[in-house]
mmCIF file of N, CA and C in Angstrom:
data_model
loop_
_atom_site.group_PDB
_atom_site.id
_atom_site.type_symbol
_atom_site.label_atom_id
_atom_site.label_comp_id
_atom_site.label_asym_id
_atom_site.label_seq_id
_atom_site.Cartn_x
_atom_site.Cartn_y
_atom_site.Cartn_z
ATOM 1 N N UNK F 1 82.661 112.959 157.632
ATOM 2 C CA UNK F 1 81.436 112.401 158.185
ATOM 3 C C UNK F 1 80.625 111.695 157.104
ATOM 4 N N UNK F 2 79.884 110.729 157.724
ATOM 5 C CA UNK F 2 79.482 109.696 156.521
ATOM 6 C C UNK F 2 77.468 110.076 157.368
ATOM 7 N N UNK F 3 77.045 110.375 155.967
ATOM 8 C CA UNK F 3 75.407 109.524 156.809
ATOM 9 C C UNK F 3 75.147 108.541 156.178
ATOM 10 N N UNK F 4 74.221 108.423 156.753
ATOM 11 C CA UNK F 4 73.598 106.728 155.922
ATOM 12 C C UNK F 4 71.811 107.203 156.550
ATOM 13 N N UNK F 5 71.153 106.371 155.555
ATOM 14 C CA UNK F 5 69.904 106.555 155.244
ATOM 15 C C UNK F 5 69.201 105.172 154.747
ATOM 16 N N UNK F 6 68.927 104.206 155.576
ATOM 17 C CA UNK F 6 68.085 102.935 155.164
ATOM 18 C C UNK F 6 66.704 103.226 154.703
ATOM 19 N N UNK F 7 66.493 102.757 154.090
ATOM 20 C CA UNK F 7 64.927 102.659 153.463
ATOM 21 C C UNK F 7 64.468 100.672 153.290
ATOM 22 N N UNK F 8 63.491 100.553 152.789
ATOM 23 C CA UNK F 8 62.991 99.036 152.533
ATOM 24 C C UNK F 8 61.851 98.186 153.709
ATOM 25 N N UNK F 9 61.975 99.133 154.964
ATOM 26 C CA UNK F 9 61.227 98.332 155.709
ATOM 27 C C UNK F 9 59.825 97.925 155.708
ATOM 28 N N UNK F 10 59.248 97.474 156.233
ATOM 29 C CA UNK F 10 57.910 97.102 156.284
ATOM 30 C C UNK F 10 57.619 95.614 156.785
ATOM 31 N N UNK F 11 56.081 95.626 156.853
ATOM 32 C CA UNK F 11 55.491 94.534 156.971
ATOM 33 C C UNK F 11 55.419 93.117 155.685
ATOM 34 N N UNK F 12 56.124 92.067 155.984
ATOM 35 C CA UNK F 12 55.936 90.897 155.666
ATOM 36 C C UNK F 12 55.531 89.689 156.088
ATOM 37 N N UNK F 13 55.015 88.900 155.555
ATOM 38 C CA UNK F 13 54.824 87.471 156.290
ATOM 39 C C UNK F 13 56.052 86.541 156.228
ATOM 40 N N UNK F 14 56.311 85.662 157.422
ATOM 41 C CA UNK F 14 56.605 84.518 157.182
ATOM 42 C C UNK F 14 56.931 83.389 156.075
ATOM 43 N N UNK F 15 58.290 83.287 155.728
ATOM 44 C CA UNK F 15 58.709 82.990 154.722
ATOM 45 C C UNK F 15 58.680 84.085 153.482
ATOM 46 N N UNK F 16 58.350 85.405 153.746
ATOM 47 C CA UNK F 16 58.568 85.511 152.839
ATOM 48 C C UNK F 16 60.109 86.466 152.361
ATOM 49 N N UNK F 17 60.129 87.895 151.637
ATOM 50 C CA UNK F 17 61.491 88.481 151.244
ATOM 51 C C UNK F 17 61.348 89.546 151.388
ATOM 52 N N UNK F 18 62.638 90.553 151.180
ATOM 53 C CA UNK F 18 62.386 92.060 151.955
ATOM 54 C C UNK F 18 63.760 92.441 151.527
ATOM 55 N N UNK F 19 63.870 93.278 150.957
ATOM 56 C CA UNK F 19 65.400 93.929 150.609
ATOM 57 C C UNK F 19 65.620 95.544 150.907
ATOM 58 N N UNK F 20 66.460 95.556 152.160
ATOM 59 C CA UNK F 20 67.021 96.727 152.570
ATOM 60 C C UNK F 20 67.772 97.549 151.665
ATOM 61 N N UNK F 21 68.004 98.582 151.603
ATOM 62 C CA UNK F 21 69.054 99.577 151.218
ATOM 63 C C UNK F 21 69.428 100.829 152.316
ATOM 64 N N UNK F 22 70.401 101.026 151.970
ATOM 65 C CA UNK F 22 71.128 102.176 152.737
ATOM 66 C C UNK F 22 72.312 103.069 152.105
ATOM 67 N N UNK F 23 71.715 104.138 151.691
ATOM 68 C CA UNK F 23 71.996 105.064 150.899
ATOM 69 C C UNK F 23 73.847 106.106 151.869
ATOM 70 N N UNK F 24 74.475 106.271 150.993
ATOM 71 C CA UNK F 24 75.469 107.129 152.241
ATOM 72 C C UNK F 24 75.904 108.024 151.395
ATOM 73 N N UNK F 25 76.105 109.213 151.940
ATOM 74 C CA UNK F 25 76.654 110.454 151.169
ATOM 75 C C UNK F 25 77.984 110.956 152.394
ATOM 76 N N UNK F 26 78.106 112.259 151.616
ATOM 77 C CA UNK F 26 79.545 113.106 152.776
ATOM 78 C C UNK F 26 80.953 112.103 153.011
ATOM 79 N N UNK F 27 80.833 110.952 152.430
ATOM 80 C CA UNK F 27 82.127 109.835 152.397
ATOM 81 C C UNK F 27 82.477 109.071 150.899
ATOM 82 N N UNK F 28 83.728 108.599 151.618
ATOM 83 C CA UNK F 28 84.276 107.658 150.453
ATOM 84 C C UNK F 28 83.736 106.092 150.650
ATOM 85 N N UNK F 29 82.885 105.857 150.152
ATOM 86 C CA UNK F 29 81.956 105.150 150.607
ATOM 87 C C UNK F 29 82.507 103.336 150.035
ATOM 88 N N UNK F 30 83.212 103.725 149.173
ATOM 89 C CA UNK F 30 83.733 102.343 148.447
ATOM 90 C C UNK F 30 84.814 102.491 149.342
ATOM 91 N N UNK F 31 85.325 102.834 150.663
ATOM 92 C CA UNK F 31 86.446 102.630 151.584
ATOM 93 C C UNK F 31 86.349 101.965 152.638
ATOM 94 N N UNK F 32 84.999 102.284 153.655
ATOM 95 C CA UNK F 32 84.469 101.851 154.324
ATOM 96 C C UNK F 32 83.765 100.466 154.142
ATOM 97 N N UNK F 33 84.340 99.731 155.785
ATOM 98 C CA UNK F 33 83.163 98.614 155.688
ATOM 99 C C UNK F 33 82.201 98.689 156.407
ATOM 100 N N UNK F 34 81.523 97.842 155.710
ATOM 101 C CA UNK F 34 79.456 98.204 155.908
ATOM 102 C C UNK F 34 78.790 96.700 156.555
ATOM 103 N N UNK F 35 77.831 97.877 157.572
ATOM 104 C CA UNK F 35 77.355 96.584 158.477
ATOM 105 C C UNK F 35 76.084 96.661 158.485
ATOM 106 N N UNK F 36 75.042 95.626 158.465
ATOM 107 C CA UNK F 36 73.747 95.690 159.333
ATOM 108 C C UNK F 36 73.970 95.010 160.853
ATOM 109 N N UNK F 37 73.031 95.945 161.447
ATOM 110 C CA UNK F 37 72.431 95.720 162.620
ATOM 111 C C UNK F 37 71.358 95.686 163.293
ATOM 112 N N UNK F 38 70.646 94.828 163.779
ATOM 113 C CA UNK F 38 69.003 94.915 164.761
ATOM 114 C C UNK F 38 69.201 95.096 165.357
ATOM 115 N N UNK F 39 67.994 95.359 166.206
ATOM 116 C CA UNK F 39 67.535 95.813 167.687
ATOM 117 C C UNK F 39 65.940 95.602 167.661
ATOM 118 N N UNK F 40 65.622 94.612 168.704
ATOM 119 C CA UNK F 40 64.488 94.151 168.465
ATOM 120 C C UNK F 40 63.750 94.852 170.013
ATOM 121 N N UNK F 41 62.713 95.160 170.690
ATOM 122 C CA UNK F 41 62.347 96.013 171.565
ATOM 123 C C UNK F 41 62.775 95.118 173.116
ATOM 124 N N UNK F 42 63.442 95.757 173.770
ATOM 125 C CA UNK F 42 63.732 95.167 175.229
ATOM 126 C C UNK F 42 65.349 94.173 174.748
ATOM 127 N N UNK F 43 65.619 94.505 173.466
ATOM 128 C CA UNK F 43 67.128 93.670 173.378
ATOM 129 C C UNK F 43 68.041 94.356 173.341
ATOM 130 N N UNK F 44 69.413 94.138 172.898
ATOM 131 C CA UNK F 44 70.536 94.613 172.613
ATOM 132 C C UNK F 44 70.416 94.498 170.911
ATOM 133 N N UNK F 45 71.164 95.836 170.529
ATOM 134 C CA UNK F 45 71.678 96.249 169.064
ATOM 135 C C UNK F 45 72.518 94.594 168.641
ATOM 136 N N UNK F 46 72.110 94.242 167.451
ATOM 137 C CA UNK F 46 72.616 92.700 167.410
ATOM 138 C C UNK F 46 73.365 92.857 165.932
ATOM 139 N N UNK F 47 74.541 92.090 165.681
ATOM 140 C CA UNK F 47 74.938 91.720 164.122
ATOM 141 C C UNK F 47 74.158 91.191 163.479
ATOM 142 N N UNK F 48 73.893 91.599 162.259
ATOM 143 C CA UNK F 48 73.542 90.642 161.111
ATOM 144 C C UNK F 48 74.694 90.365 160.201
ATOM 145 N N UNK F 49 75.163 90.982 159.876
ATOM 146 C CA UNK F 49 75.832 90.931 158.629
ATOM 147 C C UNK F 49 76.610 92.081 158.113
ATOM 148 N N UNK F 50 78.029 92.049 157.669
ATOM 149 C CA UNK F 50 78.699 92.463 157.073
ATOM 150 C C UNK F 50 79.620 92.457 156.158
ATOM 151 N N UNK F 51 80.201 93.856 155.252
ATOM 152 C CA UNK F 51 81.297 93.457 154.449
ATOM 153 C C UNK F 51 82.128 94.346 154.211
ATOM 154 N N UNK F 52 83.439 94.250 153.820
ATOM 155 C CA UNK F 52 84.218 94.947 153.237
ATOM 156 C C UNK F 52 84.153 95.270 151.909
ATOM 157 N N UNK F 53 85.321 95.193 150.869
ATOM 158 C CA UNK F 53 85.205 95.380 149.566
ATOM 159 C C UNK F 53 84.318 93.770 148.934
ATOM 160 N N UNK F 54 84.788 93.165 148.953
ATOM 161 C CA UNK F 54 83.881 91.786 148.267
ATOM 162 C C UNK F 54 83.589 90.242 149.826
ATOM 163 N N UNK F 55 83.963 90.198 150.751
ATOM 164 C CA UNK F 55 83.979 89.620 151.467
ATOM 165 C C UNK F 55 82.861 89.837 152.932
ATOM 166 N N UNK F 56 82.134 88.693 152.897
ATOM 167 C CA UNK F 56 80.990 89.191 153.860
ATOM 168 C C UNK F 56 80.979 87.935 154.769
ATOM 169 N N UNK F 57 80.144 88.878 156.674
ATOM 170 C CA UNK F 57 80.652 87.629 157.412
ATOM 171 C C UNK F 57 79.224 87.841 157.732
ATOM 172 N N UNK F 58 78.363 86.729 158.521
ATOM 173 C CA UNK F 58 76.780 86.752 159.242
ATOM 174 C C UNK F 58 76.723 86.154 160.447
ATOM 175 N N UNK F 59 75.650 86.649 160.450
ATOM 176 C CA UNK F 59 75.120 85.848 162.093
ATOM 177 C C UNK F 59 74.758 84.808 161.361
ATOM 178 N N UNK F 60 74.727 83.880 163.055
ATOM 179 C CA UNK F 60 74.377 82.292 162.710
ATOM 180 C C UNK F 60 73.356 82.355 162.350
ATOM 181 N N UNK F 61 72.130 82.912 162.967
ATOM 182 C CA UNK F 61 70.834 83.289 162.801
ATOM 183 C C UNK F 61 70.492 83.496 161.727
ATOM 184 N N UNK F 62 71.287 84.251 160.905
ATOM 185 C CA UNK F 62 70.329 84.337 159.121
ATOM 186 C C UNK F 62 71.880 83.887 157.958
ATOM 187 N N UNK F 63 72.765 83.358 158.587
ATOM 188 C CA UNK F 63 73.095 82.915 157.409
ATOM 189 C C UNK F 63 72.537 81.911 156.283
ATOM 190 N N UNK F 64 72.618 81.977 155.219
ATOM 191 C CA UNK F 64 71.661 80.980 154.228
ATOM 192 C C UNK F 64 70.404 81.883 153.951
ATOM 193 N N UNK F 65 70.232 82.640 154.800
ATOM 194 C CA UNK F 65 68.536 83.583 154.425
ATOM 195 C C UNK F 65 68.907 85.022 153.784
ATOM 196 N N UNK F 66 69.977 85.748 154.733
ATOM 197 C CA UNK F 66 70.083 86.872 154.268
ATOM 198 C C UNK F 66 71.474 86.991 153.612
ATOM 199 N N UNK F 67 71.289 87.720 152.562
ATOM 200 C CA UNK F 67 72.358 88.585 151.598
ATOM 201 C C UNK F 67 72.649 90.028 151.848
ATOM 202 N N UNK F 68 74.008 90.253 152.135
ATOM 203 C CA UNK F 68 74.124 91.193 152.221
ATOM 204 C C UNK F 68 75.279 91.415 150.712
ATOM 205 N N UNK F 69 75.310 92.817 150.081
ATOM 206 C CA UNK F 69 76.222 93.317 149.081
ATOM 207 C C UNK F 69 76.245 94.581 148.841
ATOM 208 N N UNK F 70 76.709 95.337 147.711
ATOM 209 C CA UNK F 70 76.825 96.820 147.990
ATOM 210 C C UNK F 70 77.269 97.167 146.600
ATOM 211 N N UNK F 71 76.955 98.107 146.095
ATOM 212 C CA UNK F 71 77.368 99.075 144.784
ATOM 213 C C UNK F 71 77.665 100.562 145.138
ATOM 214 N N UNK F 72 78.766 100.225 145.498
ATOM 215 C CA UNK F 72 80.338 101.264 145.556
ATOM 216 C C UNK F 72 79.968 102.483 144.133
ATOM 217 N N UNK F 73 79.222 102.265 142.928
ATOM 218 C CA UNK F 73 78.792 103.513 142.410
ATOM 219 C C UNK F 73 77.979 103.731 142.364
ATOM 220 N N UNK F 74 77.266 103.356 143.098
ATOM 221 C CA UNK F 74 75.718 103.805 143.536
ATOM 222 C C UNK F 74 75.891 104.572 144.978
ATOM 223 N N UNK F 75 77.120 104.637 145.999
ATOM 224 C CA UNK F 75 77.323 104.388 147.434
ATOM 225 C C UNK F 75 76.227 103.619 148.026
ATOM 226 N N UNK F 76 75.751 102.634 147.479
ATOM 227 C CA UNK F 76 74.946 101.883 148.309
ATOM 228 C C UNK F 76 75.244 100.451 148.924
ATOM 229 N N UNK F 77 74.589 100.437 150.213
ATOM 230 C CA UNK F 77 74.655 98.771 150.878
ATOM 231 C C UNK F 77 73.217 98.043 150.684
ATOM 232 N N UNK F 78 73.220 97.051 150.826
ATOM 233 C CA UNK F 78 71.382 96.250 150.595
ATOM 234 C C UNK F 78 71.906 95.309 151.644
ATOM 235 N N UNK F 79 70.410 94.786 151.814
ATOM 236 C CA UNK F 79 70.386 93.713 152.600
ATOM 237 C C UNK F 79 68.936 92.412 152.116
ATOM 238 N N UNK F 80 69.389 91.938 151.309
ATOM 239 C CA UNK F 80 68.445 90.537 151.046
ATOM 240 C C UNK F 80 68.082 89.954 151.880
ATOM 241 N N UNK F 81 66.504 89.892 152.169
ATOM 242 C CA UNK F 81 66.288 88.848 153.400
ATOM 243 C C UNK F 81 65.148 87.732 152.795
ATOM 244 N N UNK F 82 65.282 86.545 152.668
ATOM 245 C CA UNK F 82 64.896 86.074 152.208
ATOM 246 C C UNK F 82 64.335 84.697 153.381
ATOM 247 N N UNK F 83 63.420 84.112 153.121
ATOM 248 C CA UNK F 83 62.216 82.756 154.102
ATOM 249 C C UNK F 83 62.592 83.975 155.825
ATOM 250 N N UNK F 84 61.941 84.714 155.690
ATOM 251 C CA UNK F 84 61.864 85.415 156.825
ATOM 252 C C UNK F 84 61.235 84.747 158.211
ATOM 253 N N UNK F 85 61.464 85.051 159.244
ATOM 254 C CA UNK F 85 60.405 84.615 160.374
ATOM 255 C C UNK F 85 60.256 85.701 161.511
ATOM 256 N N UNK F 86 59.353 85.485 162.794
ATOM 257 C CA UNK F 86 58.851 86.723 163.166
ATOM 258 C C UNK F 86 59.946 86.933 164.030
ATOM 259 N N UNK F 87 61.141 86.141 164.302
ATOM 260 C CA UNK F 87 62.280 86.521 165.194
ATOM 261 C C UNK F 87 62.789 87.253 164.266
ATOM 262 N N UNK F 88 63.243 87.689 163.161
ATOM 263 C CA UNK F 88 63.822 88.771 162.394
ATOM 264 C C UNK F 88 62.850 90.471 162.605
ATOM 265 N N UNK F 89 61.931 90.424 163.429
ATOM 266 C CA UNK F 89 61.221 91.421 163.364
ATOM 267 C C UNK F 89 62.126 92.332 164.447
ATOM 268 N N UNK F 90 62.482 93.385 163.788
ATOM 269 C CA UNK F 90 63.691 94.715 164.212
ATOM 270 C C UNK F 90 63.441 95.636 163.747
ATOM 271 N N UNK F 91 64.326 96.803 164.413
ATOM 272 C CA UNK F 91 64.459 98.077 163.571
ATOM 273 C C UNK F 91 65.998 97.685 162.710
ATOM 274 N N UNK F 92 66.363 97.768 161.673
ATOM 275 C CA UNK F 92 67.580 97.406 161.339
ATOM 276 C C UNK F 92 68.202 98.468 160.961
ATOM 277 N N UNK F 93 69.474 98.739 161.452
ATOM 278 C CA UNK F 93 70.228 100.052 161.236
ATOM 279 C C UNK F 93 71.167 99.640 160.484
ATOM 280 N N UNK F 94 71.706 100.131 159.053
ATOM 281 C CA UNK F 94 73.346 100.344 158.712
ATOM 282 C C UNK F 94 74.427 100.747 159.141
ATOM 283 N N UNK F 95 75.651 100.848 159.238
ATOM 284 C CA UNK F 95 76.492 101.383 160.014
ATOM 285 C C UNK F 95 78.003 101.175 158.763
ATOM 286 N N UNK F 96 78.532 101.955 159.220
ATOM 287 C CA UNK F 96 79.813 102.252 158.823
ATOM 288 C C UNK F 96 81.349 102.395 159.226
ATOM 289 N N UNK F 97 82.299 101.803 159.134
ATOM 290 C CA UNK F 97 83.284 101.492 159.791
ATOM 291 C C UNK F 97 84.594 100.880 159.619
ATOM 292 N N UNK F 98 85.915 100.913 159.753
ATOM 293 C CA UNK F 98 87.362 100.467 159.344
ATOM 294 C C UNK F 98 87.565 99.264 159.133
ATOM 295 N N UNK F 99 86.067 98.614 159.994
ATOM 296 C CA UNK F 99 86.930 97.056 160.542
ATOM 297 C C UNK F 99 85.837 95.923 160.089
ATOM 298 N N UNK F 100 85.956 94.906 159.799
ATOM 299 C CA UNK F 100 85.361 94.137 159.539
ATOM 300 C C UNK F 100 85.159 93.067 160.864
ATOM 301 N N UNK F 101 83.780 93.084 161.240
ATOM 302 C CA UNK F 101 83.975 93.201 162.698
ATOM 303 C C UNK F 101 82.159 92.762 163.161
ATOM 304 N N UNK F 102 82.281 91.790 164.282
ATOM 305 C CA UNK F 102 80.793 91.963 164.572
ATOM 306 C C UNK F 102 80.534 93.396 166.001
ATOM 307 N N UNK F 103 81.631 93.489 166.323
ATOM 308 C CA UNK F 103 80.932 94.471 167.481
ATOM 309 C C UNK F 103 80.591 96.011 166.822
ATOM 310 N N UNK F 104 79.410 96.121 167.435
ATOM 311 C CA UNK F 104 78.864 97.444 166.957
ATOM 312 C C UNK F 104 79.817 98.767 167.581
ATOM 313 N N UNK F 105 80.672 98.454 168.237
ATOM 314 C CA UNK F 105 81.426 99.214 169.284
ATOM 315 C C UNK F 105 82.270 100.022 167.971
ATOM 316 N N UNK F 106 82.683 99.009 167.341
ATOM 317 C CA UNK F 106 84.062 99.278 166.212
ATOM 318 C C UNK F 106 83.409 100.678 165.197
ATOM 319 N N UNK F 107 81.742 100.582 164.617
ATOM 320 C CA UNK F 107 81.239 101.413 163.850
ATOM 321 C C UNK F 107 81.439 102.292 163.923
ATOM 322 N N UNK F 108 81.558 103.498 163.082
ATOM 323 C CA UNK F 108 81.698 104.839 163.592
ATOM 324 C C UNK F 108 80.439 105.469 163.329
ATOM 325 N N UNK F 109 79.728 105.167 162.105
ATOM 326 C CA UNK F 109 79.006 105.743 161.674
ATOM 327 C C UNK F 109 77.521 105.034 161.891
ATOM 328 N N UNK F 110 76.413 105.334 162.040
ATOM 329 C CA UNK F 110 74.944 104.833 161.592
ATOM 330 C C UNK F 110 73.846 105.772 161.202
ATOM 331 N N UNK F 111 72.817 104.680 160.779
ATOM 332 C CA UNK F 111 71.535 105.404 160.185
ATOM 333 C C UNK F 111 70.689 105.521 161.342
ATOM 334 N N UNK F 112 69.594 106.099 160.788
ATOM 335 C CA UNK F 112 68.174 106.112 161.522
ATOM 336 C C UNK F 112 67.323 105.050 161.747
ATOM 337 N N UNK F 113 67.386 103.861 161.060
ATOM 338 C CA UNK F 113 67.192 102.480 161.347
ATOM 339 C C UNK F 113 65.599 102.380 160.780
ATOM 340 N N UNK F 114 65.153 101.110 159.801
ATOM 341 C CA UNK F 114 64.218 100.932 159.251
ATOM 342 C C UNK F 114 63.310 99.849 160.071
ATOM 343 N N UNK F 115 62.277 99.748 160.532
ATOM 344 C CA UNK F 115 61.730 99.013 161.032
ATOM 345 C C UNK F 115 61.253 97.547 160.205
ATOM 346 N N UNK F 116 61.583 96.289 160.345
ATOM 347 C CA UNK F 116 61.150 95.395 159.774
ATOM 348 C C UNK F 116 60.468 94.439 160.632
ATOM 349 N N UNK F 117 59.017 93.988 160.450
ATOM 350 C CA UNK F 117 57.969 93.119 161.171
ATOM 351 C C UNK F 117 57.667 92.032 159.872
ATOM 352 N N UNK F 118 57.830 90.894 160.730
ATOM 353 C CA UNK F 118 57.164 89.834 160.230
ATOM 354 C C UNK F 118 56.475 89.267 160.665
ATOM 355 N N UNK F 119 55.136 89.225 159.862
ATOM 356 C CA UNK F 119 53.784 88.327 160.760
ATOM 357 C C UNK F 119 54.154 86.095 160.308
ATOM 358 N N UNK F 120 53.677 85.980 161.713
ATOM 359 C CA UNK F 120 53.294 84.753 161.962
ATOM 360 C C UNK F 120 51.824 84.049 161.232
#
């Protein structure tokens, strides 16, 4: 069993930056591939972004804005978000999983999910 534990959220403005982390213990954490995911209120759990060992895929929506990467001796994942806008405003969850993959279906594992708001 893997947990995961995001931290980083909060309030930002418009255009500006915000860097997630998500901490995982109880696994082999440099094995697993690692995903973010939103969920914005009244939507569906959505892709952002993921990766395997060095290879990462995004939504259309924040490619060019957000970075995603990870330090395998740290067990950690991040998530760079950079010229933000108030459609990025979510709870964003990490997740964990075999496949390199946008459906959240494939994950096995997730966090408790960090809330991120961006003002207009």
């Amino acid at each position: 069993q893997v947990q995961l534990v995001e931290s980083g959220g909060g309030l930002v403005q418009t255009g500006g930056s915000l860097t997630l982390s998500c901490a995982a213990s109880g696994g082999t954490f440099s094995t697993y591939v690692m995903g973010w995911f939103r969920q914005a209120p009244g939507k569906e759990r959505e892709f952002v972004a993921a990766m395997s060992w060095s290879n990462g895929n995004y939504a259309d929506s924040v490619k060019g804005r957000f970075t995603i990467s990870r330090d395998n001796a740290k067990n950690t994942l991040f998530l760079q978000m950079n010229n933000m806008k108030p459609e990025d405003s979510a709870v964003y969850y990490c997740a964990a999983g075999d496949l390199l993959t946008t459906r959240k279906s494939a994950y096995n594992f997730w966090g408790q999910g960090t809330q991120v708001t961006v003002s207009s």
